[in-house]
């Protein structure tokens, strides 16, 4: 951008926050924007920056405005700043300030806490773009490639959403945090992203679908909890982000579903009765269900770590302060203060995993995690329906919450996927049956060959039932010039 002052920001950045009327905010965004574009070009989808992609852009928050489909080059995507409409006379719904008018400005006493949760949420958004940047090269179809890029540009927009809050409400330190969000890198030794799962590699498309199913769903839970916030601008920001997040989980759920469908179909055609016969299944060039199960075990357990320690004073403080509520707090019917309430928490006591009543306020991470597990369960049930319909008596299951954990009560405990405590040696002996092993990685990697003919799909994944924006099967979702 040669001259930032010449830019019509209302034209460039779809927004409903009065960007052109707010000189200070405009200036902050003008300063940050070139760095963002540099980051996108360096760390965004590799090799496809110049291609035209059939993307959905949010230009407004009403049903007509938030899903405009057209071909765009990704660096020219209009990353907007959009808040869900204000709720008239909105009140703080929980904690010590319950019933007071929602804050339109940052409450001074909670400034540091609030900034921290915005930064943590913000850091996950560019991280996943970085993790997924190599995947375009091996997309199983133009449809899938487009979905990947859609997720990527929306994560970019989610970063914008958090940067808006930092720049608008947190002055100089907000601007510094916004710069730092562009400085950290997923997987970097010196300057990694803030949360563990966002520093893991996403080496293949199976990982991508699992990530969008499991890890984007953590995003959904966090956004739901922040959408309850007494800090109204955060609530409105998160409410709008949730509309986009739904698409990310759709990509994950249907991606895995299409893999299962294809595998079952290929097994049937080949007369394979035992889905556990991975060697025969792999000879067909499709992904065996036990390998899918192991991949699920990995992504589920990594994502559980994102909920933090089961017992947490930080979570209690955020709730008391009215900054972060529970999942769908406004639909719950208790006192929303939780001073005397308890909540069952799983703990490891004398080598046994037991449920113990803990003060509900300290157990809020555990509660959000439970809501998350229930939400995952729905999708897994739908996956199993496909296997059942194909006539196989194999079921995918979520592993026990104590399995493969690195944060909280079960850190580093040798627990199997059923929740049985093992000794270290038997855990090590069984590791490769519970988590993706070297053979799985090599096999899945061998399948990652790009398919870019219109309407064609890689052998290991079924075609989707309907196109994006109701486009026909042979639609050119990404223009690949040769
Ligand atoms: Fe996001
Ligand atoms: Fe997402």
GROMACS .gro file of C-alpha atoms and ligand atoms in nm:
model
  484
    1UNK     CA    1   0.000   0.000   0.000
    2UNK     CA    2   0.188   0.310  -0.118
    3UNK     CA    3  -0.007   0.565   0.079
    4UNK     CA    4  -0.221   0.447   0.367
    5UNK     CA    5  -0.397   0.781   0.393
    6UNK     CA    6  -0.549   0.739   0.047
    7UNK     CA    7  -0.728   0.419   0.131
    8UNK     CA    8  -1.102   0.426   0.166
    9UNK     CA    9  -1.115   0.193   0.459
   10UNK     CA   10  -1.490   0.161   0.448
   11UNK     CA   11  -1.445   0.031   0.095
   12UNK     CA   12  -1.146  -0.187   0.171
   13UNK     CA   13  -1.262  -0.327   0.502
   14UNK     CA   14  -1.631  -0.409   0.525
   15UNK     CA   15  -1.722  -0.296   0.873
   16UNK     CA   16  -2.005  -0.195   1.095
   17UNK     CA   17  -1.786  -0.025   1.355
   18UNK     CA   18  -1.772   0.320   1.191
   19UNK     CA   19  -1.411   0.285   1.084
   20UNK     CA   20  -1.413   0.600   0.872
   21UNK     CA   21  -1.543   0.808   1.163
   22UNK     CA   22  -1.289   0.685   1.416
   23UNK     CA   23  -0.958   0.850   1.330
   24UNK     CA   24  -0.757   0.683   1.607
   25UNK     CA   25  -0.875   0.334   1.519
   26UNK     CA   26  -0.825   0.396   1.149
   27UNK     CA   27  -0.470   0.504   1.211
   28UNK     CA   28  -0.398   0.196   1.420
   29UNK     CA   29  -0.541  -0.031   1.152
   30UNK     CA   30  -0.356   0.151   0.873
   31UNK     CA   31  -0.035   0.089   1.061
   32UNK     CA   32  -0.110  -0.278   1.120
   33UNK     CA   33  -0.262  -0.367   0.781
   34UNK     CA   34   0.059  -0.383   0.568
   35UNK     CA   35   0.217  -0.616   0.824
   36UNK     CA   36  -0.089  -0.836   0.809
   37UNK     CA   37  -0.073  -0.859   0.430
   38UNK     CA   38   0.298  -0.942   0.452
   39UNK     CA   39   0.219  -1.211   0.706
   40UNK     CA   40  -0.056  -1.352   0.482
   41UNK     CA   41   0.174  -1.364   0.180
   42UNK     CA   42   0.451  -1.528   0.380
   43UNK     CA   43   0.250  -1.760   0.602
   44UNK     CA   44  -0.084  -1.801   0.424
   45UNK     CA   45  -0.169  -2.074   0.170
   46UNK     CA   46   0.152  -2.161  -0.011
   47UNK     CA   47   0.148  -2.156  -0.389
   48UNK     CA   48  -0.207  -2.028  -0.438
   49UNK     CA   49  -0.184  -1.660  -0.358
   50UNK     CA   50  -0.254  -1.558  -0.717
   51UNK     CA   51  -0.531  -1.803  -0.795
   52UNK     CA   52  -0.892  -1.702  -0.814
   53UNK     CA   53  -1.086  -1.883  -0.544
   54UNK     CA   54  -1.463  -1.899  -0.513
   55UNK     CA   55  -1.494  -1.755  -0.162
   56UNK     CA   56  -1.761  -1.633   0.069
   57UNK     CA   57  -1.701  -1.284   0.202
   58UNK     CA   58  -1.886  -1.126   0.492
   59UNK     CA   59  -1.976  -0.769   0.403
   60UNK     CA   60  -2.250  -0.725   0.663
   61UNK     CA   61  -2.405  -0.912   0.952
   62UNK     CA   62  -2.761  -0.948   0.827
   63UNK     CA   63  -2.852  -1.279   0.660
   64UNK     CA   64  -2.807  -1.122   0.314
   65UNK     CA   65  -2.477  -0.953   0.385
   66UNK     CA   66  -2.259  -1.212   0.541
   67UNK     CA   67  -2.227  -1.463   0.264
   68UNK     CA   68  -2.136  -1.301  -0.067
   69UNK     CA   69  -1.979  -1.558  -0.300
   70UNK     CA   70  -1.738  -1.461  -0.574
   71UNK     CA   71  -1.396  -1.533  -0.722
   72UNK     CA   72  -1.117  -1.352  -0.536
   73UNK     CA   73  -0.742  -1.371  -0.502
   74UNK     CA   74  -0.679  -1.440  -0.136
   75UNK     CA   75  -0.447  -1.145  -0.064
   76UNK     CA   76  -0.730  -0.925  -0.197
   77UNK     CA   77  -0.992  -1.084   0.027
   78UNK     CA   78  -1.195  -0.825   0.216
   79UNK     CA   79  -1.125  -0.903   0.577
   80UNK     CA   80  -1.399  -0.715   0.753
   81UNK     CA   81  -1.462  -0.602   1.108
   82UNK     CA   82  -1.812  -0.705   1.191
   83UNK     CA   83  -2.000  -0.718   1.518
   84UNK     CA   84  -2.333  -0.891   1.572
   85UNK     CA   85  -2.611  -0.635   1.626
   86UNK     CA   86  -2.629  -0.477   1.970
   87UNK     CA   87  -2.889  -0.618   2.207
   88UNK     CA   88  -3.086  -0.333   2.358
   89UNK     CA   89  -3.030  -0.283   2.731
   90UNK     CA   90  -2.805  -0.588   2.750
   91UNK     CA   91  -2.712  -0.682   3.108
   92UNK     CA   92  -2.422  -0.880   3.250
   93UNK     CA   93  -2.559  -1.230   3.287
   94UNK     CA   94  -2.339  -1.387   3.554
   95UNK     CA   95  -2.078  -1.338   3.824
   96UNK     CA   96  -2.036  -1.059   4.075
   97UNK     CA   97  -2.177  -0.792   3.839
   98UNK     CA   98  -2.483  -0.991   3.736
   99UNK     CA   99  -2.770  -0.761   3.641
  100UNK     CA  100  -2.556  -0.450   3.583
  101UNK     CA  101  -2.559  -0.297   3.234
  102UNK     CA  102  -2.307  -0.465   3.004
  103UNK     CA  103  -1.981  -0.268   2.971
  104UNK     CA  104  -1.930  -0.070   2.653
  105UNK     CA  105  -1.576   0.015   2.767
  106UNK     CA  106  -1.309  -0.188   2.934
  107UNK     CA  107  -1.369  -0.199   3.309
  108UNK     CA  108  -1.040  -0.071   3.455
  109UNK     CA  109  -1.007  -0.335   3.726
  110UNK     CA  110  -1.029  -0.617   3.468
  111UNK     CA  111  -0.821  -0.464   3.194
  112UNK     CA  112  -0.527  -0.704   3.218
  113UNK     CA  113  -0.748  -1.015   3.241
  114UNK     CA  114  -0.956  -0.906   2.947
  115UNK     CA  115  -0.658  -0.824   2.730
  116UNK     CA  116  -0.511  -1.164   2.807
  117UNK     CA  117  -0.817  -1.362   2.695
  118UNK     CA  118  -0.845  -1.158   2.375
  119UNK     CA  119  -0.478  -1.217   2.297
  120UNK     CA  120  -0.504  -1.591   2.363
  121UNK     CA  121  -0.809  -1.624   2.140
  122UNK     CA  122  -0.646  -1.402   1.877
  123UNK     CA  123  -0.327  -1.607   1.872
  124UNK     CA  124  -0.508  -1.926   1.768
  125UNK     CA  125  -0.649  -1.767   1.451
  126UNK     CA  126  -0.331  -1.701   1.250
  127UNK     CA  127  -0.175  -2.013   1.403
  128UNK     CA  128  -0.412  -2.248   1.222
  129UNK     CA  129  -0.351  -2.066   0.892
  130UNK     CA  130   0.021  -2.128   0.943
  131UNK     CA  131  -0.038  -2.491   1.030
  132UNK     CA  132  -0.244  -2.549   0.716
  133UNK     CA  133  -0.040  -2.351   0.467
  134UNK     CA  134   0.111  -2.651   0.285
  135UNK     CA  135  -0.214  -2.835   0.227
  136UNK     CA  136  -0.320  -2.664  -0.096
  137UNK     CA  137  -0.052  -2.860  -0.281
  138UNK     CA  138  -0.215  -3.196  -0.201
  139UNK     CA  139  -0.587  -3.111  -0.206
  140UNK     CA  140  -0.804  -3.412  -0.298
  141UNK     CA  141  -1.030  -3.190  -0.514
  142UNK     CA  142  -1.096  -2.828  -0.608
  143UNK     CA  143  -1.397  -2.838  -0.375
  144UNK     CA  144  -1.181  -2.934  -0.077
  145UNK     CA  145  -0.911  -2.688  -0.173
  146UNK     CA  146  -1.167  -2.410  -0.177
  147UNK     CA  147  -1.300  -2.513   0.163
  148UNK     CA  148  -0.948  -2.507   0.305
  149UNK     CA  149  -0.893  -2.156   0.172
  150UNK     CA  150  -1.233  -2.044   0.302
  151UNK     CA  151  -1.140  -2.162   0.649
  152UNK     CA  152  -0.803  -1.988   0.615
  153UNK     CA  153  -0.938  -1.648   0.512
  154UNK     CA  154  -1.199  -1.664   0.787
  155UNK     CA  155  -0.934  -1.743   1.047
  156UNK     CA  156  -0.759  -1.437   0.908
  157UNK     CA  157  -1.077  -1.239   0.965
  158UNK     CA  158  -1.100  -1.374   1.320
  159UNK     CA  159  -0.754  -1.236   1.379
  160UNK     CA  160  -0.882  -0.900   1.252
  161UNK     CA  161  -1.174  -0.927   1.493
  162UNK     CA  162  -0.942  -0.967   1.793
  163UNK     CA  163  -0.702  -0.701   1.666
  164UNK     CA  164  -0.994  -0.461   1.636
  165UNK     CA  165  -1.073  -0.511   2.005
  166UNK     CA  166  -0.708  -0.466   2.104
  167UNK     CA  167  -0.664  -0.152   1.897
  168UNK     CA  168  -0.994   0.006   1.980
  169UNK     CA  169  -0.999  -0.057   2.356
  170UNK     CA  170  -0.645  -0.116   2.479
  171UNK     CA  171  -0.440   0.179   2.358
  172UNK     CA  172  -0.069   0.137   2.314
  173UNK     CA  173  -0.037  -0.205   2.473
  174UNK     CA  174  -0.324  -0.326   2.255
  175UNK     CA  175  -0.131  -0.209   1.949
  176UNK     CA  176   0.179  -0.389   2.070
  177UNK     CA  177  -0.017  -0.709   2.125
  178UNK     CA  178  -0.159  -0.675   1.773
  179UNK     CA  179   0.197  -0.661   1.635
  180UNK     CA  180   0.298  -0.963   1.839
  181UNK     CA  181   0.010  -1.163   1.693
  182UNK     CA  182   0.184  -1.128   1.357
  183UNK     CA  183   0.525  -1.205   1.501
  184UNK     CA  184   0.471  -1.544   1.667
  185UNK     CA  185   0.481  -1.851   1.442
  186UNK     CA  186   0.323  -2.192   1.479
  187UNK     CA  187   0.585  -2.450   1.571
  188UNK     CA  188   0.865  -2.194   1.609
  189UNK     CA  189   1.133  -2.263   1.870
  190UNK     CA  190   1.196  -1.898   1.958
  191UNK     CA  191   0.853  -1.757   1.929
  192UNK     CA  192   0.584  -2.023   1.919
  193UNK     CA  193   0.208  -1.973   1.925
  194UNK     CA  194   0.066  -1.959   2.275
  195UNK     CA  195  -0.121  -2.291   2.295
  196UNK     CA  196   0.015  -2.642   2.240
  197UNK     CA  197  -0.229  -2.776   1.979
  198UNK     CA  198  -0.155  -2.472   1.763
  199UNK     CA  199   0.211  -2.561   1.740
  200UNK     CA  200   0.148  -2.914   1.611
  201UNK     CA  201   0.191  -2.993   1.244
  202UNK     CA  202  -0.108  -3.049   1.014
  203UNK     CA  203   0.079  -3.271   0.770
  204UNK     CA  204  -0.207  -3.414   0.564
  205UNK     CA  205  -0.574  -3.377   0.481
  206UNK     CA  206  -0.688  -3.632   0.734
  207UNK     CA  207  -0.522  -3.417   0.999
  208UNK     CA  208  -0.692  -3.111   0.852
  209UNK     CA  209  -1.041  -3.260   0.877
  210UNK     CA  210  -0.972  -3.387   1.229
  211UNK     CA  211  -0.835  -3.047   1.326
  212UNK     CA  212  -1.139  -2.862   1.194
  213UNK     CA  213  -1.372  -3.112   1.361
  214UNK     CA  214  -1.199  -3.123   1.700
  215UNK     CA  215  -0.988  -2.811   1.739
  216UNK     CA  216  -1.211  -2.560   1.562
  217UNK     CA  217  -1.482  -2.696   1.792
  218UNK     CA  218  -1.274  -2.590   2.091
  219UNK     CA  219  -1.278  -2.251   1.918
  220UNK     CA  220  -1.655  -2.267   1.904
  221UNK     CA  221  -1.679  -2.347   2.278
  222UNK     CA  222  -1.443  -2.064   2.372
  223UNK     CA  223  -1.633  -1.821   2.148
  224UNK     CA  224  -1.964  -1.934   2.298
  225UNK     CA  225  -1.827  -1.867   2.647
  226UNK     CA  226  -1.688  -1.527   2.541
  227UNK     CA  227  -2.011  -1.441   2.359
  228UNK     CA  228  -2.165  -1.433   2.708
  229UNK     CA  229  -1.913  -1.171   2.820
  230UNK     CA  230  -2.020  -0.863   3.011
  231UNK     CA  231  -1.776  -0.668   2.792
  232UNK     CA  232  -2.024  -0.605   2.514
  233UNK     CA  233  -1.785  -0.545   2.221
  234UNK     CA  234  -1.626  -0.886   2.289
  235UNK     CA  235  -1.965  -1.051   2.308
  236UNK     CA  236  -2.081  -0.900   1.980
  237UNK     CA  237  -1.753  -0.986   1.806
  238UNK     CA  238  -1.768  -1.348   1.917
  239UNK     CA  239  -2.134  -1.387   1.826
  240UNK     CA  240  -2.056  -1.298   1.469
  241UNK     CA  241  -1.745  -1.520   1.457
  242UNK     CA  242  -1.961  -1.817   1.556
  243UNK     CA  243  -2.154  -1.797   1.230
  244UNK     CA  244  -1.826  -1.859   1.045
  245UNK     CA  245  -1.699  -2.119   1.287
  246UNK     CA  246  -1.998  -2.339   1.203
  247UNK     CA  247  -1.864  -2.376   0.849
  248UNK     CA  248  -1.522  -2.487   0.978
  249UNK     CA  249  -1.678  -2.770   1.173
  250UNK     CA  250  -1.890  -2.861   0.874
  251UNK     CA  251  -1.570  -2.897   0.672
  252UNK     CA  252  -1.423  -3.128   0.938
  253UNK     CA  253  -1.729  -3.338   0.999
  254UNK     CA  254  -1.817  -3.391   0.634
  255UNK     CA  255  -1.451  -3.442   0.540
  256UNK     CA  256  -1.419  -3.735   0.779
  257UNK     CA  257  -1.767  -3.858   0.686
  258UNK     CA  258  -1.670  -3.868   0.318
  259UNK     CA  259  -1.354  -4.064   0.401
  260UNK     CA  260  -1.558  -4.317   0.598
  261UNK     CA  261  -1.812  -4.342   0.320
  262UNK     CA  262  -1.546  -4.408   0.061
  263UNK     CA  263  -1.365  -4.664   0.278
  264UNK     CA  264  -1.686  -4.858   0.347
  265UNK     CA  265  -1.780  -4.850  -0.019
  266UNK     CA  266  -1.438  -4.980  -0.125
  267UNK     CA  267  -1.441  -5.253   0.141
  268UNK     CA  268  -1.786  -5.368   0.028
  269UNK     CA  269  -1.685  -5.373  -0.336
  270UNK     CA  270  -1.379  -5.582  -0.250
  271UNK     CA  271  -1.575  -5.820  -0.027
  272UNK     CA  272  -1.383  -5.726   0.286
  273UNK     CA  273  -1.579  -5.826   0.597
  274UNK     CA  274  -1.331  -5.720   0.864
  275UNK     CA  275  -1.265  -5.343   0.875
  276UNK     CA  276  -0.974  -5.421   1.107
  277UNK     CA  277  -0.787  -5.591   0.822
  278UNK     CA  278  -0.589  -5.276   0.751
  279UNK     CA  279  -0.350  -5.439   0.509
  280UNK     CA  280  -0.625  -5.543   0.268
  281UNK     CA  281  -0.807  -5.213   0.312
  282UNK     CA  282  -0.493  -5.013   0.239
  283UNK     CA  283  -0.432  -5.218  -0.073
  284UNK     CA  284  -0.750  -5.052  -0.203
  285UNK     CA  285  -0.599  -4.708  -0.160
  286UNK     CA  286  -0.847  -4.595   0.105
  287UNK     CA  287  -0.800  -4.506   0.473
  288UNK     CA  288  -0.869  -4.791   0.715
  289UNK     CA  289  -1.102  -4.722   1.007
  290UNK     CA  290  -0.847  -4.818   1.278
  291UNK     CA  291  -0.612  -4.550   1.140
  292UNK     CA  292  -0.901  -4.301   1.155
  293UNK     CA  293  -0.963  -4.400   1.516
  294UNK     CA  294  -0.599  -4.338   1.608
  295UNK     CA  295  -0.605  -4.000   1.440
  296UNK     CA  296  -0.920  -3.914   1.634
  297UNK     CA  297  -0.753  -4.020   1.958
  298UNK     CA  298  -0.468  -3.781   1.889
  299UNK     CA  299  -0.671  -3.476   1.789
  300UNK     CA  300  -0.928  -3.521   2.063
  301UNK     CA  301  -0.666  -3.549   2.336
  302UNK     CA  302  -0.459  -3.256   2.207
  303UNK     CA  303  -0.772  -3.044   2.195
  304UNK     CA  304  -0.882  -3.133   2.548
  305UNK     CA  305  -0.557  -2.975   2.666
  306UNK     CA  306  -0.683  -2.642   2.529
  307UNK     CA  307  -0.948  -2.630   2.800
  308UNK     CA  308  -0.679  -2.591   3.065
  309UNK     CA  309  -0.660  -2.744   3.410
  310UNK     CA  310  -0.980  -2.896   3.546
  311UNK     CA  311  -0.952  -2.689   3.862
  312UNK     CA  312  -0.864  -2.330   3.786
  313UNK     CA  313  -0.878  -2.009   3.986
  314UNK     CA  314  -0.823  -1.819   3.664
  315UNK     CA  315  -1.146  -1.959   3.521
  316UNK     CA  316  -1.325  -1.872   3.847
  317UNK     CA  317  -1.190  -1.516   3.833
  318UNK     CA  318  -1.298  -1.469   3.473
  319UNK     CA  319  -1.647  -1.584   3.560
  320UNK     CA  320  -1.675  -1.376   3.877
  321UNK     CA  321  -1.560  -1.074   3.683
  322UNK     CA  322  -1.834  -1.131   3.426
  323UNK     CA  323  -1.582  -1.166   3.142
  324UNK     CA  324  -1.624  -1.531   3.038
  325UNK     CA  325  -1.942  -1.726   3.100
  326UNK     CA  326  -2.037  -2.088   3.062
  327UNK     CA  327  -2.148  -2.252   2.739
  328UNK     CA  328  -2.488  -2.096   2.664
  329UNK     CA  329  -2.497  -1.930   3.004
  330UNK     CA  330  -2.811  -1.739   2.906
  331UNK     CA  331  -2.999  -2.067   2.861
  332UNK     CA  332  -2.898  -2.208   3.201
  333UNK     CA  333  -3.143  -2.178   3.486
  334UNK     CA  334  -2.932  -2.162   3.805
  335UNK     CA  335  -2.834  -1.844   3.992
  336UNK     CA  336  -2.544  -1.762   3.751
  337UNK     CA  337  -2.327  -1.675   4.051
  338UNK     CA  338  -2.233  -2.028   4.163
  339UNK     CA  339  -2.109  -1.927   4.507
  340UNK     CA  340  -2.228  -2.246   4.679
  341UNK     CA  341  -2.269  -2.477   4.381
  342UNK     CA  342  -2.055  -2.782   4.314
  343UNK     CA  343  -1.963  -2.963   3.994
  344UNK     CA  344  -1.831  -3.319   3.947
  345UNK     CA  345  -1.467  -3.324   3.841
  346UNK     CA  346  -1.263  -3.626   3.735
  347UNK     CA  347  -0.943  -3.668   3.932
  348UNK     CA  348  -0.672  -3.925   3.966
  349UNK     CA  349  -0.651  -4.032   4.329
  350UNK     CA  350  -0.429  -4.319   4.444
  351UNK     CA  351  -0.406  -4.460   4.096
  352UNK     CA  352  -0.780  -4.451   4.029
  353UNK     CA  353  -0.982  -4.209   3.822
  354UNK     CA  354  -1.273  -4.092   4.033
  355UNK     CA  355  -1.537  -3.824   4.016
  356UNK     CA  356  -1.529  -3.570   4.298
  357UNK     CA  357  -1.753  -3.276   4.374
  358UNK     CA  358  -1.556  -2.952   4.345
  359UNK     CA  359  -1.665  -2.591   4.387
  360UNK     CA  360  -1.844  -2.511   4.061
  361UNK     CA  361  -1.656  -2.184   4.021
  362UNK     CA  362  -1.317  -2.353   4.018
  363UNK     CA  363  -1.448  -2.629   3.790
  364UNK     CA  364  -1.556  -2.411   3.497
  365UNK     CA  365  -1.288  -2.543   3.261
  366UNK     CA  366  -1.402  -2.895   3.337
  367UNK     CA  367  -1.759  -2.798   3.269
  368UNK     CA  368  -1.680  -2.637   2.934
  369UNK     CA  369  -1.478  -2.945   2.845
  370UNK     CA  370  -1.776  -3.168   2.929
  371UNK     CA  371  -1.998  -2.956   2.704
  372UNK     CA  372  -1.734  -2.990   2.434
  373UNK     CA  373  -1.720  -3.368   2.464
  374UNK     CA  374  -2.100  -3.387   2.432
  375UNK     CA  375  -2.082  -3.169   2.123
  376UNK     CA  376  -1.813  -3.394   1.967
  377UNK     CA  377  -2.021  -3.699   2.046
  378UNK     CA  378  -2.296  -3.582   1.810
  379UNK     CA  379  -2.062  -3.579   1.512
  380UNK     CA  380  -1.904  -3.913   1.601
  381UNK     CA  381  -2.254  -4.062   1.619
  382UNK     CA  382  -2.322  -3.940   1.266
  383UNK     CA  383  -1.994  -4.094   1.145
  384UNK     CA  384  -2.091  -4.426   1.301
  385UNK     CA  385  -2.426  -4.419   1.122
  386UNK     CA  386  -2.236  -4.435   0.793
  387UNK     CA  387  -2.041  -4.742   0.906
  388UNK     CA  388  -2.356  -4.903   1.041
  389UNK     CA  389  -2.546  -4.840   0.720
  390UNK     CA  390  -2.266  -5.006   0.526
  391UNK     CA  391  -2.322  -5.311   0.743
  392UNK     CA  392  -1.998  -5.311   0.941
  393UNK     CA  393  -2.001  -5.360   1.312
  394UNK     CA  394  -1.709  -5.127   1.380
  395UNK     CA  395  -1.766  -4.812   1.588
  396UNK     CA  396  -1.549  -4.505   1.626
  397UNK     CA  397  -1.534  -4.381   1.984
  398UNK     CA  398  -1.393  -4.082   2.164
  399UNK     CA  399  -1.105  -4.195   2.385
  400UNK     CA  400  -1.124  -4.148   2.761
  401UNK     CA  401  -1.056  -3.788   2.867
  402UNK     CA  402  -0.752  -3.898   3.066
  403UNK     CA  403  -0.583  -4.047   2.759
  404UNK     CA  404  -0.267  -3.879   2.622
  405UNK     CA  405  -0.296  -3.560   2.822
  406UNK     CA  406  -0.036  -3.291   2.873
  407UNK     CA  407  -0.227  -3.042   3.083
  408UNK     CA  408  -0.426  -3.075   3.403
  409UNK     CA  409  -0.514  -3.364   3.630
  410UNK     CA  410  -0.407  -3.644   3.395
  411UNK     CA  411  -0.080  -3.496   3.267
  412UNK     CA  412   0.155  -3.770   3.147
  413UNK     CA  413  -0.044  -4.050   3.310
  414UNK     CA  414  -0.014  -4.380   3.118
  415UNK     CA  415  -0.390  -4.420   3.070
  416UNK     CA  416  -0.529  -4.618   2.777
  417UNK     CA  417  -0.815  -4.506   2.554
  418UNK     CA  418  -1.062  -4.683   2.785
  419UNK     CA  419  -0.938  -4.492   3.088
  420UNK     CA  420  -0.743  -4.778   3.246
  421UNK     CA  421  -0.424  -4.682   3.422
  422UNK     CA  422  -0.134  -4.887   3.283
  423UNK     CA  423   0.226  -4.916   3.386
  424UNK     CA  424   0.466  -4.719   3.171
  425UNK     CA  425   0.597  -5.027   2.988
  426UNK     CA  426   0.255  -5.154   2.879
  427UNK     CA  427   0.157  -4.806   2.772
  428UNK     CA  428   0.465  -4.784   2.556
  429UNK     CA  429   0.393  -5.130   2.414
  430UNK     CA  430   0.041  -5.029   2.318
  431UNK     CA  431   0.117  -4.677   2.206
  432UNK     CA  432   0.113  -4.756   1.837
  433UNK     CA  433  -0.233  -4.913   1.856
  434UNK     CA  434  -0.375  -4.602   2.024
  435UNK     CA  435  -0.203  -4.310   1.850
  436UNK     CA  436  -0.102  -4.260   1.487
  437UNK     CA  437   0.210  -4.465   1.425
  438UNK     CA  438   0.487  -4.442   1.168
  439UNK     CA  439   0.305  -4.676   0.926
  440UNK     CA  440  -0.011  -4.466   0.943
  441UNK     CA  441   0.184  -4.151   0.873
  442UNK     CA  442   0.368  -4.303   0.577
  443UNK     CA  443   0.051  -4.456   0.435
  444UNK     CA  444  -0.158  -4.139   0.466
  445UNK     CA  445   0.130  -3.936   0.323
  446UNK     CA  446   0.142  -4.173   0.024
  447UNK     CA  447  -0.222  -4.088  -0.054
  448UNK     CA  448  -0.164  -3.714  -0.059
  449UNK     CA  449  -0.159  -3.653  -0.433
  450UNK     CA  450  -0.333  -3.346  -0.569
  451UNK     CA  451  -0.647  -3.388  -0.774
  452UNK     CA  452  -0.736  -3.071  -0.957
  453UNK     CA  453  -0.956  -3.172  -1.250
  454UNK     CA  454  -1.305  -3.024  -1.223
  455UNK     CA  455  -1.545  -3.258  -1.048
  456UNK     CA  456  -1.276  -3.516  -0.971
  457UNK     CA  457  -1.192  -3.653  -0.626
  458UNK     CA  458  -0.900  -3.847  -0.485
  459UNK     CA  459  -0.971  -4.218  -0.453
  460UNK     CA  460  -0.972  -4.207  -0.071
  461UNK     CA  461  -1.258  -3.961  -0.030
  462UNK     CA  462  -1.619  -3.958  -0.156
  463UNK     CA  463  -1.759  -3.655  -0.336
  464UNK     CA  464  -1.980  -3.422  -0.129
  465UNK     CA  465  -2.357  -3.448  -0.150
  466UNK     CA  466  -2.406  -3.085  -0.247
  467UNK     CA  467  -2.177  -2.816  -0.380
  468UNK     CA  468  -2.083  -2.492  -0.208
  469UNK     CA  469  -2.340  -2.222  -0.284
  470UNK     CA  470  -2.535  -2.496  -0.464
  471UNK     CA  471  -2.284  -2.515  -0.745
  472UNK     CA  472  -2.287  -2.820  -0.973
  473UNK     CA  473  -2.044  -3.110  -0.928
  474UNK     CA  474  -1.794  -2.998  -1.192
  475UNK     CA  475  -1.776  -2.638  -1.072
  476UNK     CA  476  -1.431  -2.480  -1.084
  477UNK     CA  477  -1.396  -2.375  -0.718
  478UNK     CA  478  -1.035  -2.272  -0.768
  479UNK     CA  479  -0.903  -2.154  -1.102
  480UNK     CA  480  -0.584  -2.343  -1.168
  481UNK     CA  481  -0.404  -2.190  -1.462
  482UNK     CA  482  -0.129  -2.386  -1.624
  483LIG    FE1  483  -1.140  -1.881   1.422
  484LIG    FE1  484  -1.224  -2.188   1.293
   0.00000   0.00000   0.00000
